Structure formats: structure tokens, C-alpha cells
Amino acid sequence: MTIKNILVPHDGSASATKAFKKAVQIARQHGSKILVLTCLDIAGIGGWYVDDRINREIMRTAKNQTKKIFKDLEVIAKKSAVEMNSVIIETNKPVKTIVSFSRSKQTDLIIMGSSGRGKFDKFILGSVSNGVLQKAKCPVLIIK
């Protein structure tokens, strides 16, 4: 199996960073590129009663925090001489977004953490990682 493109969905959690580090290891071994994808949940930023300006400010803050995380990940990738790009997508359906993004980028492998920042971290496999595992057309490696 040739691994040219690795997708790492990243939500800012420790589990996602652990998955990213594994992706760097694999990318270095196979000469692969890494694409980090963060899905910002537009459904969870406010309610119908909240002024839209507040929602835009929350999203702007989330994007800035995500960009800081990306810079930290770039340092890790650069130390291992692995090419990395990053993308932020606003969505209310992270599983569908990750799977369709993976297909559009012709991903050979998805590497992601077993649980993220969701409300139910105590479950063995998070709902997003489980959904991606079930629906992706390429291999998915789940890191505990």
C-alpha cells in the first residue's frame, strides 16, 4: 500500500495531538504529506437568541486558537522533515465533512484520536472517530 497523503482530523485535544505525532512517524517512513483538518462546529456556538455578532466573534476566536495549534504542529512536522498543510472548515456535521474532505483530497490514510473534546470523552471510541471509521473509503487508524 502506498501512502502519499495522510489526513489528520484535529480538534485541539491531547488525543488528536497524539494521533498527529503518529502520523508524522508514518509520513516520515513513507515520504508522505500530512493534511491537518479542523472542523469548527457552527451549530454549537450559540443559540437563536444570541446576537449574530457574538457568534462571529466566537468563531473568529476559535479560528485564531486553531491557527496557534497548527503552528505548534508545524514545528513537530518540520523537525521530522515532513510536509504539512492545514485547513479549517466551519461545519455542523464533522463526520460528513471529514469523510468528504478525505475523498476530495484523495487521502490514502486517516489517522485520528480515539476521543476528542466532545461531551462524552469517557466512551472508548468518540462519536466522530467512530463515524469516520464507519464511513471513510480509505483506511482509518485510531490512536488511543
Coordinates of N, CA, C and O in Angstrom, one line a residue:
M1 N 0.8 -1.2 0.0 CA 0.0 0.0 0.0 C 0.9 1.2 0.0 O 1.8 1.4 0.8
T2 N 0.6 2.1 -0.9 CA 1.3 3.4 -1.0 C 0.6 4.4 -0.2 O -0.6 4.6 -0.3
I3 N 1.3 5.1 0.7 CA 0.7 6.2 1.5 C 1.4 7.5 1.1 O 2.5 7.8 1.5
K4 N 0.6 8.3 0.3 CA 1.1 9.6 -0.1 C 0.5 10.7 0.7 O 1.2 11.7 1.0
N5 N -0.8 10.6 1.0 CA -1.5 11.7 1.7 C -2.2 11.1 2.9 O -3.0 10.2 2.9
I6 N -1.8 11.7 4.1 CA -2.4 11.4 5.3 C -3.2 12.5 5.8 O -2.8 13.7 5.9
L7 N -4.5 12.2 6.2 CA -5.4 13.2 6.8 C -5.4 13.0 8.3 O -5.6 11.9 8.8
V8 N -5.2 14.1 9.0 CA -5.3 14.1 10.5 C -6.4 15.1 10.9 O -6.1 16.3 11.0
P9 N -7.6 14.6 11.3 CA -8.6 15.5 11.8 C -8.1 15.9 13.2 O -7.7 15.0 14.0
H10 N -8.1 17.2 13.5 CA -7.6 17.6 14.8 C -8.5 18.6 15.5 O -8.9 19.6 14.9
D11 N -8.9 18.3 16.7 CA -9.9 19.1 17.5 C -9.2 19.8 18.6 O -9.9 20.4 19.5
G12 N -7.9 19.8 18.7 CA -7.2 20.5 19.8 C -7.0 19.6 21.0 O -6.4 20.1 22.0
S13 N -7.5 18.4 21.0 CA -7.4 17.5 22.2 C -6.0 16.9 22.2 O -5.3 16.8 21.2
A14 N -5.7 16.3 23.4 CA -4.4 15.6 23.6 C -4.4 14.4 22.7 O -3.4 14.0 22.1
S15 N -5.6 13.7 22.6 CA -5.7 12.5 21.7 C -5.4 12.8 20.3 O -4.7 12.1 19.6
A16 N -5.9 14.0 19.8 CA -5.6 14.4 18.4 C -4.2 14.7 18.2 O -3.6 14.4 17.1
T17 N -3.5 15.3 19.2 CA -2.1 15.6 19.0 C -1.3 14.3 19.0 O -0.3 14.2 18.3
K18 N -1.7 13.3 19.8 CA -1.0 12.0 19.8 C -1.1 11.4 18.5 O -0.2 10.8 17.9
A19 N -2.3 11.5 17.9 CA -2.6 10.9 16.5 C -1.7 11.7 15.5 O -1.1 11.0 14.6
F20 N -1.5 13.0 15.6 CA -0.7 13.7 14.7 C 0.7 13.3 14.8 O 1.4 13.1 13.8
K21 N 1.2 13.0 16.0 CA 2.6 12.6 16.2 C 2.8 11.2 15.5 O 3.9 11.0 14.9
K22 N 1.8 10.3 15.6 CA 1.9 9.0 14.9 C 1.9 9.3 13.4 O 2.6 8.6 12.7
A23 N 1.1 10.2 12.9 CA 1.0 10.5 11.5 C 2.4 11.0 11.0 O 2.8 10.6 9.9
V24 N 3.1 11.8 11.8 CA 4.4 12.3 11.4 C 5.4 11.1 11.3 O 6.2 11.0 10.4
Q25 N 5.3 10.2 12.2 CA 6.2 9.0 12.2 C 5.9 8.2 10.9 O 6.9 7.8 10.2
I26 N 4.7 8.0 10.6 CA 4.3 7.2 9.4 C 4.7 8.0 8.1 O 5.2 7.4 7.2
A27 N 4.4 9.3 8.1 CA 4.7 10.1 7.0 C 6.2 10.1 6.7 O 6.7 10.0 5.5
R28 N 7.0 10.1 7.7 CA 8.5 10.1 7.6 C 8.9 8.8 7.0 O 9.8 8.8 6.1
Q29 N 8.4 7.7 7.4 CA 8.7 6.4 6.9 C 8.3 6.2 5.4 O 9.0 5.5 4.7
H30 N 7.2 6.8 5.0 CA 6.7 6.6 3.7 C 6.9 7.8 2.7 O 6.4 7.7 1.6
G31 N 7.5 8.8 3.2 CA 7.6 10.0 2.4 C 6.3 10.7 2.0 O 6.1 11.2 1.0
S32 N 5.4 10.6 3.0 CA 4.0 11.1 2.8 C 3.9 12.6 3.2 O 4.7 13.1 3.9
K33 N 2.8 13.2 2.8 CA 2.4 14.5 3.2 C 1.2 14.4 4.2 O 0.4 13.5 4.1
I34 N 1.2 15.4 5.1 CA 0.1 15.4 6.1 C -0.8 16.6 5.9 O -0.3 17.7 5.7
L35 N -2.1 16.4 5.9 CA -3.0 17.4 5.9 C -3.8 17.4 7.2 O -4.4 16.4 7.5
V36 N -3.8 18.5 7.9 CA -4.5 18.5 9.2 C -5.8 19.3 9.0 O -5.8 20.4 8.4
L37 N -6.9 18.7 9.4 CA -8.2 19.3 9.2 C -8.9 19.6 10.6 O -9.0 18.7 11.4
T38 N -9.3 20.8 10.8 CA -10.1 21.1 12.0 C -11.5 21.5 11.5 O -11.6 22.4 10.7
C39 N -12.5 20.9 12.1 CA -13.9 21.2 11.8 C -14.4 22.0 13.0 O -14.4 21.5 14.1
L40 N -14.7 23.3 12.8 CA -15.3 24.1 13.8 C -16.8 24.0 13.8 O -17.4 24.3 12.7
D41 N -17.4 23.6 14.9 CA -18.8 23.4 14.9 C -19.7 24.7 15.0 O -19.7 25.3 16.0
I42 N -20.3 25.0 13.8 CA -21.1 26.2 13.8 C -22.4 26.1 14.5 O -23.0 27.1 14.9
A43 N -22.8 24.8 14.7 CA -24.1 24.6 15.4 C -24.0 24.9 16.9 O -24.9 25.3 17.6
G44 N -22.8 24.7 17.4 CA -22.6 24.8 18.9 C -22.1 26.1 19.4 O -21.7 26.2 20.6
I45 N -22.1 27.1 18.6 CA -21.5 28.4 19.0 C -22.5 29.4 19.7 O -22.1 30.4 20.2
G46 N -23.8 29.1 19.6 CA -24.8 30.0 20.2 C -26.1 29.5 19.9 O -26.4 28.4 19.4
G47 N -27.1 30.3 20.3 CA -28.5 29.9 20.1 C -29.2 31.0 19.2 O -28.6 32.0 18.8
W48 N -30.4 30.7 18.9 CA -31.2 31.6 18.1 C -31.3 33.0 18.7 O -31.5 34.0 18.1
Y49 N -31.2 33.0 20.0 CA -31.4 34.3 20.8 C -30.1 35.1 20.8 O -30.1 36.3 21.2
V50 N -29.0 34.6 20.4 CA -27.7 35.2 20.5 C -27.5 36.1 19.3 O -27.8 35.8 18.2
D51 N -27.0 37.3 19.6 CA -26.7 38.3 18.5 C -25.7 37.6 17.6 O -24.7 37.1 18.0
D52 N -25.9 37.7 16.3 CA -25.0 37.1 15.3 C -23.6 37.6 15.4 O -22.6 36.9 15.1
R53 N -23.4 38.9 15.9 CA -22.1 39.4 16.0 C -21.3 38.6 17.1 O -20.1 38.4 17.0
I54 N -22.0 38.1 18.1 CA -21.3 37.3 19.1 C -20.8 36.0 18.5 O -19.7 35.6 18.8
N55 N -21.7 35.4 17.7 CA -21.3 34.1 17.1 C -20.1 34.3 16.2 O -19.2 33.5 16.1
R56 N -20.1 35.4 15.4 CA -18.9 35.7 14.6 C -17.6 35.9 15.4 O -16.6 35.4 15.0
E57 N -17.8 36.5 16.6 CA -16.6 36.7 17.4 C -16.1 35.4 18.0 O -14.9 35.1 18.1
I58 N -17.0 34.6 18.4 CA -16.7 33.2 18.9 C -15.9 32.4 17.9 O -14.9 31.8 18.1
M59 N -16.5 32.5 16.6 CA -15.8 31.7 15.5 C -14.4 32.3 15.2 O -13.5 31.6 15.0
R60 N -14.3 33.6 15.2 CA -13.0 34.3 15.0 C -12.0 33.8 16.1 O -10.9 33.5 15.8
T61 N -12.4 33.8 17.3 CA -11.6 33.3 18.4 C -11.2 31.9 18.2 O -10.0 31.5 18.4
A62 N -12.1 31.0 17.9 CA -11.8 29.6 17.6 C -10.8 29.4 16.5 O -9.9 28.6 16.6
K63 N -11.0 30.2 15.4 CA -10.0 30.1 14.3 C -8.6 30.5 14.7 O -7.7 29.9 14.4
N64 N -8.5 31.6 15.5 CA -7.2 32.1 16.0 C -6.6 31.0 16.9 O -5.4 30.8 16.8
Q65 N -7.3 30.4 17.8 CA -6.8 29.4 18.6 C -6.3 28.2 17.8 O -5.3 27.6 18.1
T66 N -7.1 27.8 16.8 CA -6.8 26.7 15.9 C -5.5 27.0 15.2 O -4.6 26.1 15.0
K67 N -5.3 28.2 14.7 CA -4.1 28.6 14.0 C -2.9 28.5 14.9 O -1.8 28.1 14.4
K68 N -3.0 28.8 16.2 CA -1.9 28.6 17.1 C -1.6 27.1 17.3 O -0.4 26.8 17.3
I69 N -2.6 26.3 17.3 CA -2.3 24.8 17.4 C -1.6 24.4 16.1 O -0.6 23.6 16.2
F70 N -2.0 24.8 15.0 CA -1.4 24.5 13.7 C 0.1 24.8 13.7 O 0.9 24.1 13.2
K71 N 0.4 26.0 14.3 CA 1.8 26.4 14.3 C 2.6 25.5 15.2 O 3.8 25.1 14.8
D72 N 2.1 25.0 16.3 CA 2.8 24.0 17.1 C 3.0 22.7 16.4 O 4.0 22.1 16.5
L73 N 1.9 22.3 15.6 CA 2.0 21.0 14.9 C 3.1 21.2 13.7 O 3.8 20.2 13.4
E74 N 3.1 22.4 13.1 CA 4.1 22.6 12.0 C 5.5 22.4 12.6 O 6.4 21.9 11.8
V75 N 5.8 22.9 13.8 CA 7.1 22.7 14.4 C 7.5 21.2 14.5 O 8.6 20.8 14.2
I76 N 6.5 20.4 15.0 CA 6.7 19.0 15.1 C 7.0 18.4 13.7 O 8.0 17.6 13.6
A77 N 6.2 18.7 12.7 CA 6.4 18.1 11.4 C 7.7 18.6 10.8 O 8.4 17.8 10.2
K78 N 8.1 19.8 11.0 CA 9.3 20.4 10.4 C 10.5 19.7 11.0 O 11.5 19.4 10.3
K79 N 10.5 19.4 12.3 CA 11.6 18.7 12.9 C 11.9 17.3 12.3 O 13.0 16.8 12.3
S80 N 10.8 16.7 11.8 CA 10.9 15.4 11.1 C 11.0 15.5 9.6 O 10.9 14.5 8.9
A81 N 11.1 16.7 9.1 CA 11.2 16.9 7.6 C 9.9 16.4 6.9 O 10.1 15.8 5.9
V82 N 8.8 16.6 7.5 CA 7.5 16.1 6.9 C 6.7 17.3 6.5 O 6.6 18.3 7.2
E83 N 6.2 17.3 5.2 CA 5.4 18.4 4.7 C 4.0 18.3 5.3 O 3.4 17.3 5.4
M84 N 3.6 19.5 5.8 CA 2.3 19.6 6.4 C 1.5 20.8 6.0 O 2.1 21.9 5.8
N85 N 0.2 20.6 5.7 CA -0.7 21.7 5.4 C -1.9 21.6 6.3 O -2.1 20.5 6.9
S86 N -2.6 22.7 6.5 CA -3.7 22.7 7.4 C -4.9 23.4 6.9 O -4.7 24.4 6.1
V87 N -6.1 23.0 7.3 CA -7.3 23.6 6.8 C -8.3 23.7 8.0 O -8.4 22.8 8.8
I88 N -9.1 24.8 8.0 CA -10.2 24.9 8.9 C -11.5 25.0 8.1 O -11.6 25.8 7.2
I89 N -12.4 24.2 8.5 CA -13.7 24.2 7.9 C -14.8 24.4 9.0 O -14.8 23.7 10.0
E90 N -15.7 25.3 8.7 CA -16.9 25.5 9.6 C -18.0 24.6 9.1 O -18.3 24.5 7.9
T91 N -18.5 23.8 10.0 CA -19.5 22.8 9.7 C -20.3 22.4 10.9 O -19.9 22.7 12.0
N92 N -21.5 21.9 10.7 CA -22.3 21.3 11.8 C -22.3 19.8 11.7 O -23.1 19.2 12.4
K93 N -21.6 19.2 10.7 CA -21.6 17.8 10.5 C -20.1 17.3 10.3 O -19.7 17.1 9.2
P94 N -19.3 17.2 11.4 CA -17.9 16.9 11.3 C -17.6 15.6 10.6 O -16.7 15.5 9.8
V95 N -18.4 14.6 10.9 CA -18.1 13.2 10.3 C -18.2 13.4 8.8 O -17.3 13.0 8.0
K96 N -19.4 13.9 8.3 CA -19.6 14.0 6.9 C -18.5 14.9 6.2 O -18.0 14.6 5.2
T97 N -18.2 16.0 6.9 CA -17.1 16.9 6.4 C -15.8 16.2 6.3 O -15.1 16.3 5.3
I98 N -15.4 15.5 7.3 CA -14.1 14.8 7.3 C -14.1 13.7 6.2 O -13.1 13.7 5.4
V99 N -15.1 13.0 6.1 CA -15.2 11.9 5.1 C -15.1 12.5 3.6 O -14.4 12.0 2.8
S100 N -16.0 13.5 3.4 CA -16.0 14.1 2.0 C -14.7 14.8 1.7 O -14.2 14.8 0.6
F101 N -14.1 15.5 2.7 CA -12.8 16.1 2.5 C -11.7 15.1 2.2 O -10.9 15.3 1.3
S102 N -11.8 14.0 2.9 CA -10.8 12.9 2.6 C -10.9 12.4 1.2 O -9.9 12.3 0.5
R103 N -12.1 12.2 0.7 CA -12.3 11.8 -0.6 C -11.8 12.8 -1.6 O -11.2 12.5 -2.6
S104 N -12.1 14.1 -1.4 CA -11.8 15.1 -2.3 C -10.3 15.3 -2.4 O -9.7 15.7 -3.5
K105 N -9.6 15.0 -1.4 CA -8.1 15.2 -1.3 C -7.4 13.9 -1.6 O -6.1 13.8 -1.5
Q106 N -8.1 12.8 -2.0 CA -7.6 11.5 -2.3 C -6.6 11.0 -1.2 O -5.5 10.6 -1.5
T107 N -7.1 11.1 0.0 CA -6.4 10.6 1.2 C -6.2 9.1 1.1 O -7.1 8.4 0.8
D108 N -5.0 8.7 1.4 CA -4.6 7.3 1.5 C -4.9 6.7 2.9 O -5.0 5.5 3.0
L109 N -4.8 7.5 3.9 CA -4.9 7.1 5.3 C -5.4 8.3 6.1 O -5.0 9.4 6.0
I110 N -6.4 8.0 7.0 CA -6.8 8.9 8.0 C -6.3 8.4 9.4 O -6.5 7.3 9.7
I111 N -5.7 9.3 10.1 CA -5.2 9.0 11.5 C -5.8 10.0 12.4 O -5.7 11.2 12.3
M112 N -6.5 9.5 13.4 CA -7.2 10.4 14.3 C -7.2 9.8 15.7 O -7.1 8.6 15.9
G113 N -7.5 10.6 16.7 CA -7.6 10.2 18.1 C -8.9 9.5 18.4 O -9.9 9.6 17.7
S114 N -8.8 8.6 19.4 CA -10.0 7.8 19.7 C -11.1 8.6 20.3 O -12.3 8.2 20.2
S115 N -10.8 9.7 21.0 CA -11.8 10.5 21.6 C -11.3 12.0 21.6 O -10.1 12.2 21.7
G116 N -12.2 12.9 21.5 CA -11.8 14.3 21.4 C -12.3 15.1 22.5 O -12.4 14.7 23.6
R117 N -12.8 16.3 22.1 CA -13.3 17.2 23.1 C -14.8 17.2 23.3 O -15.3 18.1 23.9
G118 N -15.4 16.2 22.8 CA -16.9 16.0 23.0 C -17.3 15.9 24.4 O -16.5 15.7 25.3
K119 N -18.6 15.9 24.6 CA -19.1 15.8 26.0 C -18.9 14.4 26.6 O -19.0 14.2 27.8
F120 N -18.7 13.4 25.8 CA -18.7 12.0 26.3 C -17.3 11.4 26.1 O -17.1 10.3 25.6
D121 N -16.2 12.1 26.6 CA -14.9 11.6 26.4 C -14.7 10.2 27.1 O -13.8 9.5 26.7
K122 N -15.5 9.9 28.0 CA -15.3 8.6 28.8 C -15.6 7.4 27.9 O -15.2 6.3 28.2
F123 N -16.3 7.6 26.8 CA -16.6 6.4 25.9 C -15.3 6.0 25.3 O -14.4 6.8 25.0
I124 N -15.2 4.7 25.0 CA -14.0 4.2 24.4 C -13.6 4.8 23.0 O -12.5 5.1 22.8
L125 N -14.6 4.9 22.2 CA -14.4 5.5 20.9 C -15.4 6.6 20.7 O -16.6 6.5 20.8
G126 N -14.9 7.8 20.4 CA -15.7 9.0 20.3 C -16.6 8.9 19.1 O -16.4 8.1 18.2
S127 N -17.7 9.7 19.1 CA -18.7 9.6 18.1 C -18.2 10.0 16.7 O -18.5 9.4 15.7
V128 N -17.3 11.0 16.7 CA -16.7 11.5 15.4 C -15.7 10.4 14.9 O -15.8 10.0 13.7
S129 N -14.8 9.9 15.7 CA -13.9 8.9 15.2 C -14.6 7.6 14.8 O -14.3 7.0 13.8
N130 N -15.7 7.3 15.5 CA -16.4 6.1 15.1 C -17.2 6.3 13.8 O -17.2 5.5 12.9
G131 N -17.7 7.5 13.6 CA -18.4 7.8 12.4 C -17.5 7.8 11.2 O -17.8 7.3 10.1
V132 N -16.3 8.4 11.4 CA -15.3 8.4 10.3 C -14.9 7.0 10.0 O -14.8 6.6 8.8
L133 N -14.6 6.2 11.0 CA -14.2 4.8 10.8 C -15.3 4.0 10.0 O -14.9 3.2 9.2
Q134 N -16.5 4.3 10.3 CA -17.6 3.6 9.6 C -17.8 4.0 8.1 O -18.1 3.2 7.3
K135 N -17.6 5.3 7.9 CA -17.9 5.9 6.6 C -16.8 6.2 5.6 O -17.0 6.3 4.4
A136 N -15.6 6.2 6.1 CA -14.4 6.5 5.2 C -14.2 5.4 4.2 O -14.4 4.2 4.5
K137 N -13.7 5.8 3.0 CA -13.4 4.8 2.0 C -12.0 4.3 2.1 O -11.6 3.3 1.4
C138 N -11.1 5.1 2.8 CA -9.7 4.7 2.9 C -9.5 4.1 4.3 O -10.4 4.2 5.2
P139 N -8.3 3.5 4.6 CA -8.1 3.0 5.9 C -8.1 4.1 7.0 O -7.7 5.3 6.7
V140 N -8.5 3.8 8.2 CA -8.5 4.7 9.3 C -7.8 4.1 10.4 O -8.1 3.0 10.8
L141 N -6.8 4.8 10.9 CA -6.0 4.4 12.1 C -6.5 5.3 13.3 O -6.4 6.5 13.3
I142 N -7.0 4.6 14.3 CA -7.4 5.3 15.5 C -6.4 5.1 16.6 O -6.0 4.0 16.9
I143 N -5.9 6.2 17.1 CA -4.9 6.2 18.2 C -5.5 6.4 19.5 O -6.2 7.4 19.7
K144 N -5.2 5.5 20.5 CA -5.7 5.7 21.8 C -4.8 6.5 22.7 O -3.6 6.7 22.4

